[in-house]
C-alpha positions as semicolon CSV with decimal commas, in nm:
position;residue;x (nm);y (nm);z (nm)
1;X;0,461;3,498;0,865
2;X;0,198;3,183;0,881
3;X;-0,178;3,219;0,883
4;X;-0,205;3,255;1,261
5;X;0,040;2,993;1,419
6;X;0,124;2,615;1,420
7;X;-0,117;2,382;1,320
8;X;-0,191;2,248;1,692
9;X;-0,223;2,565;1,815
10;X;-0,500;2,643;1,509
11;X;-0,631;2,225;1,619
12;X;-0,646;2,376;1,993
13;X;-0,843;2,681;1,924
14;X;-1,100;2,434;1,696
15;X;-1,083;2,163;2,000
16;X;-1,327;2,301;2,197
17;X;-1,622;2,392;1,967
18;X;-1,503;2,172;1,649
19;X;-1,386;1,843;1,786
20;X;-1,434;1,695;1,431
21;X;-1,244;1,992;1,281
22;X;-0,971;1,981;1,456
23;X;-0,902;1,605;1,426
24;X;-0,938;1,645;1,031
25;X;-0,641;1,919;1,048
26;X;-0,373;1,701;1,261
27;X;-0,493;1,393;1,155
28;X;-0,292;1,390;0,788
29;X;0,011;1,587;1,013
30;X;0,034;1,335;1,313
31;X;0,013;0,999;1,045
32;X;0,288;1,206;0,789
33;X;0,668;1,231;0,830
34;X;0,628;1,591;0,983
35;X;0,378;1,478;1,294
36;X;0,510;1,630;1,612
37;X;0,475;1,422;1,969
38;X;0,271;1,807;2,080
39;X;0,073;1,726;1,771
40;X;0,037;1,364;1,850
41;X;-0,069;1,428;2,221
42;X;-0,292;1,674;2,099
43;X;-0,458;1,447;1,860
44;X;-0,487;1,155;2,089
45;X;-0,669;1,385;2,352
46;X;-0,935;1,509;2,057
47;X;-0,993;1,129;1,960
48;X;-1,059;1,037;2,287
49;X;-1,357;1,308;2,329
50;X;-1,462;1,217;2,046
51;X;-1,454;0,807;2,112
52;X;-1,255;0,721;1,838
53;X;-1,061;0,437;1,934
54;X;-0,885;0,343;1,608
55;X;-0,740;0,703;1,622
56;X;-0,650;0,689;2,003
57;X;-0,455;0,353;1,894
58;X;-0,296;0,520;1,582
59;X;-0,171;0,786;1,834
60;X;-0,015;0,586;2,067
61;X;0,159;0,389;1,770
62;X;0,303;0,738;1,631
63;X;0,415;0,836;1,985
64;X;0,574;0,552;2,076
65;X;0,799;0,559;1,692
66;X;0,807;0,931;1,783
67;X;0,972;0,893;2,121
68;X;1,211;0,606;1,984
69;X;1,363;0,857;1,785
């Protein structure tokens, strides 16, 4: 068994009180070969509370290859 479930439910749990936190644990996931479109989403959403453009723009670019599949 894992350390406590998938990585977006561990960047979830951080979302709320740890914006920051969680964006550094699915930010090197969503940009890798193993980024999920949950993780993606996920990511996106946390960038955009914390007005980070660049990485809302990086997530659309990974969901859009990601849903090309």
């Amino acid at each position: 068994a894992s350390g406590g479930g998938s990585v977006a439910e561990k960047a979830r749990a951080l979302m709320l009180n740890e914006p920051r936190a969680a964006k550094d644990l699915l930010m090197p996931r969503v940009m890798g070969p193993k980024g999920s479109l949950e993780e993606a989403n996920l990511l996106k959403t946390i960038c955009k509370e914390l007005r980070d453009s660049v990485c809302v723009s990086a997530c659309n670019e990974k969901i859009k290859s990601l849903q090309s599949q």
